[in-house]
Structure formats: C-alpha cells, structure tokens
Amino acid sequence: MDNPALSLFTSLPEYEALKKHFKDISSLKMRDQFKDDPQRFSRFTLTAADLNLDYSKNRITTDTLPLLFDLARARDLPSSITAMFQGELINRSEQRPALHTALRNFSDEPVLVDGVDVMPEVRSTLTRMKEFCWRIRNQHWRGFSNKPFTDVVSIGIGGSFLGPKLASQALKPYWGKKIDCHYLANIDGSNLTEVLQGLNPETTLFIIQSKSFGTQETLKNATECRQWFLDNGGEEKDLPRHFTAVTANVAKAKKFGINEENIFPMWDWVGGRYSLWSAIGLPLMLTIGHENFRQLLQGAFEMDCHFKTSPFEQNMPVIMGLLGVWYVNFFDAQSHAILPYDHYLRGLPAHIQQLDMESNGKSVNINGNKLDYQAGPIIWGGVGSNGQHAYHQLLHQGTQFAPCDFILPLMTHNPVDHFHELLVSNCLSQSQALMQGKSLQEAESELKEAGFSEPDLSVLAPQKEIPGNRPSNTLFFDKATPKVVGALIALYEHKVFVQGQIWGVNSFDQWGVELGKQLGDQVHNALLDEPGAAADGMFDASTAGLIDAFRSMKNKL
Ligand code: F6P
C-alpha cells in the first residue's frame, strides 16, 4: 500500500503551488532583489554548529522557502527525521536502520536496534580505537623488528576510503606524531605500486577497511599487501602486528588471517558512505589523535542536534536540501557544484559525490514506483581558485544551470603575505559574478570605452555578456578545525537525507552498483582467456571487440 507521504510528489498540491510560484518569480533578477532589499544578506543567512550559511544569492523571494517547507511537511519530513534518529528501518529494501548518528551520539539517550541499546558497543569501540591509537602513536605497539610505526596504509574503497581520506586531508594541520597515512583504493597496479613505494614493512601498519569484507578491489589489494610484507622481511607470525581490519563481517576477516583482537566492528545499521564516524575513521584517529577525532564527532553531534531540533525556518540541512530540490525540480538543474576555497578541503567534492549520488541517484521511490521527476543531481566540483581556470567559464556563460556551494574558511592555517585575502576575494567575487553577471549594455559600454566600434562591437559584445542570476550558497566559518569539519560533513549527510525524503527514494541502499560487479566476473574470465569464457554470442559486439583488443595486445607482449 502506498504511503501517502511517499506518493510521487508531483501529485501534491504543495508541488502545484511551487510550480505557480516558479512562474511568478523565475524572471526576477537577484541583482534587483539585492537593490530592493538591503537586508537580504542578513535575512538569508543562518548559523549552526559553528557554520554560517549565506543563502541570499539564491533564486528565492520571502515566499519561496515557506512554500518549500509546506512541501517538506506534506512529505512528512519531521516524522522522517525522528524515524531516522530513532533507528526505524528506513532503509526499507535492506530492512535496516540508518544510524550513523549513533556513532557521534554524546547524549545520554539510548539508541535501540532490535530493542537493544547499541550505545555501549559504540562507546566501547571508540575506547578500543583510542587505546589502539595511543599504543601505536606512543610506540608501545611496534613492528616485527621492534621499530615504531611510521606509516599506516588504509586499504578500502568507496565509503571505506573517501570519508577517511577527505577528513585526514582536511585535518592535515592536526597530524601530530609522525605517522604518515596512505590510502589504497583502486584495483590498479599503479595505485598499489605508488602506495608501497618507499614504505618499510618493518614500520608499516595495514588497516583493511571493508564493511562487507567482500569487495574485490579491497581484498585483492589486501592480499597483495600481505604478500609484499612477507616478501620483504615479514613472516606469517608477524602478520597480527601489522594487519588489522574494520568490518561488519568478522568471520571473513578471520578467514583472511586477521586476529580477532585486531578486528574493529562495523554494523549493518551504518551505511558505507556514512561510516567515517565509526572505526573506519581509524586511519584518521591514528594521524590526528583521539581528542581531535572526538572533536570531529562533537561537530557532527552538534549538527545532528541542530537538525533534529531547529524549526525548518532556521534549519540549515533542511534549507540547503530544499533549495536543491527547488533547482532540480523547478529550474531543471542537472548538477550541483561543490567549490571549497581551501587546499585542505580539496577532497570534499569527491566525498560528497558518493554521499549524494550513491544515496539519491535513484529512479524509483521507496515503494518501487518509477519517478516522474528528477531526483539526485550530478555532484561535481573542485578546489578554488583552481576551478576558475578550468570550469568556471561554463558556470558563468554556459547553457547549463549549475547551482554552486562555495565553502570558505575565513582564517587559513598557513598565513602567507596576502594569499588568504586573495583567495577569499576570489571566492566572494565568483559568487558575486554568478549573481550579478554583466548585461549586454554593460559589455557594450566597456568595449566602447576600450575604443571598439561597429562592426566589431556588435560581434564582440554578446561574447562578453555574462547572464548572471546564477545561484550559489556560501558556507563560511572561522577555521577548518576538527569540529567544523565534522559539522560540515554531517550537514551534507542531512541535506542528502532531506532531499531523499522529498523525492521519496531510499537514500541508504545502492543496488545500482551490483550489475557491474556481476558482469565484471564474466569479462574478467574472458580477458584471462579462460576456456569457453568468451563463447560466441556471450558478449555484445562492443564488449567482445574490446576483449579481443585487450587479448591481442596481451599476446604481443
Ligand atoms: O559502491 C558500493 C559500495 O558498497 C559502497 O556503498 C561502499 O562504501 C563500498 O562499496 C565499499 O564497500 P565495503 O566497505 O563493504 O568494502
């Protein structure tokens, strides 16, 4: 039976009201709105968990968000938020809760899964992580030749890679004792070779990060790293000192040869892309230490409390999520750009890509009904100001409508001359240019002042016109501290959740990745020229042709 809150939202009166509102306001120019309302910045800026969101450069009037809040209420968002935090089986296709918030729950409230409070195990795991990291960082746990560890190799992919990598990159200024962290994700000999190059097996710790302990890339990399260790001075008896695992599948990890006391648990009720806060964060804790990791959790916890308790009008994840729906479903935006103006946050777009696109890149709703509207956008982006010399041309003059999130620390970790003022000025002026643009008349008068006249003028001026009226948010904060980074990542987790609820999709499963894995085995056997692996008609002509190309190249070697 369809849950009315989960019907296709295009059938709702609240959707119709927004469609009418879109017609009424879509021709308004933000540059005029700023002229007409000097309070626009203060009116559309809010603060939560040490983050500030300037959402004044959006295609909205004071009526827009209330209409979006009506849609959110019609989708029963308040109950969905409660259901998530309370551990209801909101991941319906896998019959699981989505309780990444329990991993940073510093309240005294229990969190029940199948009637059992999971908080004691969450806390004991965090204590185990703390003790493990303390022993490594203080050289009590040493390698087989009794040397302290200098390097940790985190072997994992997807959520077992992107979150920890982003956070350890973002918090490089907080790396204490000299433990270098390396991430090995891809099933690519070059990635493996590059990571192991220069490492000393005596002083290298491996952490195999896999919720399923069944991911091909991770298991192959782990096997190769184990062989590298044994080929370079390590012995079987030394493996327990140098290999640990983080997984929900302890049996498989033990079968691989990891000692049980070296296995840190994950739980089915935490999705991979939401697992940074779990023992998957071990490589991060090893580099930044327990206290900084706890600050990361604290920031996320404060964003959780904000999300759970704030009225929609002051709710940062709700507003960001609904503005995204406004652009996807009414402005037909196909993508959304994440533009951190901070070298240390350069990994943020890649993490949010998985977080957003693996969560809401769906085309049927939670009841299995095909959507008759767009859902998850394409997430892309990169560090500023580099992007201004790569893709900002499209943002300013392209035919694509791509809303942007500018992410800006007001203070840098590394003051150099006026570099930070220049970086900040680039960030602010880019969002300003996207909003105000340059009219044809302004382009013409600039060209006339530069001495241009007809016939060149009427050819050049349109090339220099900048449409403007292109929306962006600016998320700004004092400094990218562990607490701020935790709040920032949690903000996007909840933004994605809000959108998934509006679109009625399950943001916590990822069945779409299964087919590629299934087909991969057949292709792999064919590439290896296994007998009968490429029987006539087994593959389409393209796949068969490509397999032949690979095999003929291989035969030349
Ligand atoms: O991409 C599919 C996926 O299951 C992701 O959701 C997950 O983060 C990644 O593969 C790795 O999975 P695991 O942690 O089980 O190795």
PDB file of N, CA and C and ligand atoms in Angstrom, residues 157-160 209-215 218 266 271-273 280 354 358 510 513-514 517, ligand 1:
ATOM      1  N   ILE A 157      37.699   1.120  -0.234  1.00  0.00           N
ATOM      2  CA  ILE A 157      37.194   1.868  -1.392  1.00  0.00           C
ATOM      3  C   ILE A 157      35.810   2.420  -1.066  1.00  0.00           C
ATOM      4  N   GLY A 158      35.337   3.376  -1.836  1.00  0.00           N
ATOM      5  CA  GLY A 158      34.017   3.973  -1.591  1.00  0.00           C
ATOM      6  C   GLY A 158      33.990   4.625  -0.220  1.00  0.00           C
ATOM      7  N   GLY A 159      32.944   4.312   0.548  1.00  0.00           N
ATOM      8  CA  GLY A 159      32.823   4.922   1.873  1.00  0.00           C
ATOM      9  C   GLY A 159      33.911   4.481   2.823  1.00  0.00           C
ATOM     10  N   SER A 160      34.599   3.391   2.499  1.00  0.00           N
ATOM     11  CA  SER A 160      35.704   2.909   3.336  1.00  0.00           C
ATOM     12  C   SER A 160      37.003   3.591   2.943  1.00  0.00           C
ATOM     13  N   GLN A 209      39.873  -2.021   5.397  1.00  0.00           N
ATOM     14  CA  GLN A 209      38.620  -1.341   5.711  1.00  0.00           C
ATOM     15  C   GLN A 209      37.525  -1.836   4.764  1.00  0.00           C
ATOM     16  N   SER A 210      36.646  -2.671   5.265  1.00  0.00           N
ATOM     17  CA  SER A 210      35.584  -3.150   4.386  1.00  0.00           C
ATOM     18  C   SER A 210      34.396  -3.636   5.196  1.00  0.00           C
ATOM     19  N   LYS A 211      33.289  -2.954   5.062  1.00  0.00           N
ATOM     20  CA  LYS A 211      32.089  -3.345   5.811  1.00  0.00           C
ATOM     21  C   LYS A 211      31.700  -4.774   5.450  1.00  0.00           C
ATOM     22  N   SER A 212      31.719  -5.117   4.181  1.00  0.00           N
ATOM     23  CA  SER A 212      31.294  -6.450   3.732  1.00  0.00           C
ATOM     24  C   SER A 212      32.426  -7.466   3.798  1.00  0.00           C
ATOM     25  N   PHE A 213      33.657  -6.973   3.772  1.00  0.00           N
ATOM     26  CA  PHE A 213      34.845  -7.828   3.603  1.00  0.00           C
ATOM     27  C   PHE A 213      34.658  -8.736   2.395  1.00  0.00           C
ATOM     28  N   GLY A 214      33.999  -8.165   1.382  1.00  0.00           N
ATOM     29  CA  GLY A 214      33.773  -8.938   0.155  1.00  0.00           C
ATOM     30  C   GLY A 214      34.035  -8.107  -1.087  1.00  0.00           C
ATOM     31  N   THR A 215      34.570  -6.906  -0.927  1.00  0.00           N
ATOM     32  CA  THR A 215      34.785  -6.019  -2.078  1.00  0.00           C
ATOM     33  C   THR A 215      36.059  -6.412  -2.805  1.00  0.00           C
ATOM     34  N   THR A 218      39.282  -4.304  -2.605  1.00  0.00           N
ATOM     35  CA  THR A 218      39.901  -4.256  -1.276  1.00  0.00           C
ATOM     36  C   THR A 218      40.585  -5.571  -0.944  1.00  0.00           C
ATOM     37  N   MET A 266      32.113  -2.982  12.561  1.00  0.00           N
ATOM     38  CA  MET A 266      31.175  -2.041  11.926  1.00  0.00           C
ATOM     39  C   MET A 266      29.823  -2.701  12.060  1.00  0.00           C
ATOM     40  N   GLY A 271      25.643   2.855   6.946  1.00  0.00           N
ATOM     41  CA  GLY A 271      25.965   2.732   5.514  1.00  0.00           C
ATOM     42  C   GLY A 271      27.414   3.101   5.254  1.00  0.00           C
ATOM     43  N   GLY A 272      28.020   2.509   4.254  1.00  0.00           N
ATOM     44  CA  GLY A 272      29.441   2.746   3.973  1.00  0.00           C
ATOM     45  C   GLY A 272      29.769   4.218   3.814  1.00  0.00           C
ATOM     46  N   ARG A 273      28.936   4.949   3.051  1.00  0.00           N
ATOM     47  CA  ARG A 273      29.226   6.360   2.793  1.00  0.00           C
ATOM     48  C   ARG A 273      28.948   7.233   4.007  1.00  0.00           C
ATOM     49  N   ILE A 280      36.019   2.951  10.856  1.00  0.00           N
ATOM     50  CA  ILE A 280      36.549   3.309   9.522  1.00  0.00           C
ATOM     51  C   ILE A 280      37.379   4.586   9.646  1.00  0.00           C
ATOM     52  N   GLN A 354      30.016  10.669  -3.603  1.00  0.00           N
ATOM     53  CA  GLN A 354      29.485   9.361  -3.213  1.00  0.00           C
ATOM     54  C   GLN A 354      28.296   9.542  -2.275  1.00  0.00           C
ATOM     55  N   GLU A 358      25.339   8.280  -4.547  1.00  0.00           N
ATOM     56  CA  GLU A 358      25.035   6.881  -4.222  1.00  0.00           C
ATOM     57  C   GLU A 358      23.773   6.803  -3.350  1.00  0.00           C
ATOM     58  N   GLN A 510      22.101   0.772  -2.338  1.00  0.00           N
ATOM     59  CA  GLN A 510      22.836   1.085  -3.557  1.00  0.00           C
ATOM     60  C   GLN A 510      22.865  -0.125  -4.499  1.00  0.00           C
ATOM     61  N   VAL A 513      24.892  -0.637  -8.050  1.00  0.00           N
ATOM     62  CA  VAL A 513      26.299  -0.999  -8.297  1.00  0.00           C
ATOM     63  C   VAL A 513      26.485  -2.500  -8.470  1.00  0.00           C
ATOM     64  N   GLU A 514      25.388  -3.264  -8.311  1.00  0.00           N
ATOM     65  CA  GLU A 514      25.535  -4.735  -8.327  1.00  0.00           C
ATOM     66  C   GLU A 514      25.784  -5.284  -9.730  1.00  0.00           C
ATOM     67  N   LYS A 517      29.295  -5.346 -11.041  1.00  0.00           N
ATOM     68  CA  LYS A 517      30.128  -6.360 -10.363  1.00  0.00           C
ATOM     69  C   LYS A 517      29.858  -7.740 -10.955  1.00  0.00           C
TER      70      LYS A 517
HETATM   71  O1  F6P B   1      29.988   1.237  -4.073  1.00  0.00           O
HETATM   72  C1  F6P B   1      29.341   0.195  -3.441  1.00  0.00           C
HETATM   73  C2  F6P B   1      29.851   0.065  -2.024  1.00  0.00           C
HETATM   74  O2  F6P B   1      29.129  -0.928  -1.368  1.00  0.00           O
HETATM   75  C3  F6P B   1      29.781   1.369  -1.235  1.00  0.00           C
HETATM   76  O3  F6P B   1      28.493   1.657  -0.773  1.00  0.00           O
HETATM   77  C4  F6P B   1      30.771   1.076  -0.150  1.00  0.00           C
HETATM   78  O4  F6P B   1      31.184   2.241   0.549  1.00  0.00           O
HETATM   79  C5  F6P B   1      31.911   0.446  -0.977  1.00  0.00           C
HETATM   80  O5  F6P B   1      31.235  -0.303  -1.995  1.00  0.00           O
HETATM   81  C6  F6P B   1      32.869  -0.419  -0.187  1.00  0.00           C
HETATM   82  O6  F6P B   1      32.129  -1.433   0.449  1.00  0.00           O
HETATM   83  P1  F6P B   1      32.854  -2.259   1.653  1.00  0.00           P
HETATM   84  O7  F6P B   1      33.119  -1.266   2.764  1.00  0.00           O
HETATM   85  O8  F6P B   1      31.858  -3.311   2.022  1.00  0.00           O
HETATM   86  O9  F6P B   1      34.136  -2.829   1.110  1.00  0.00           O
END
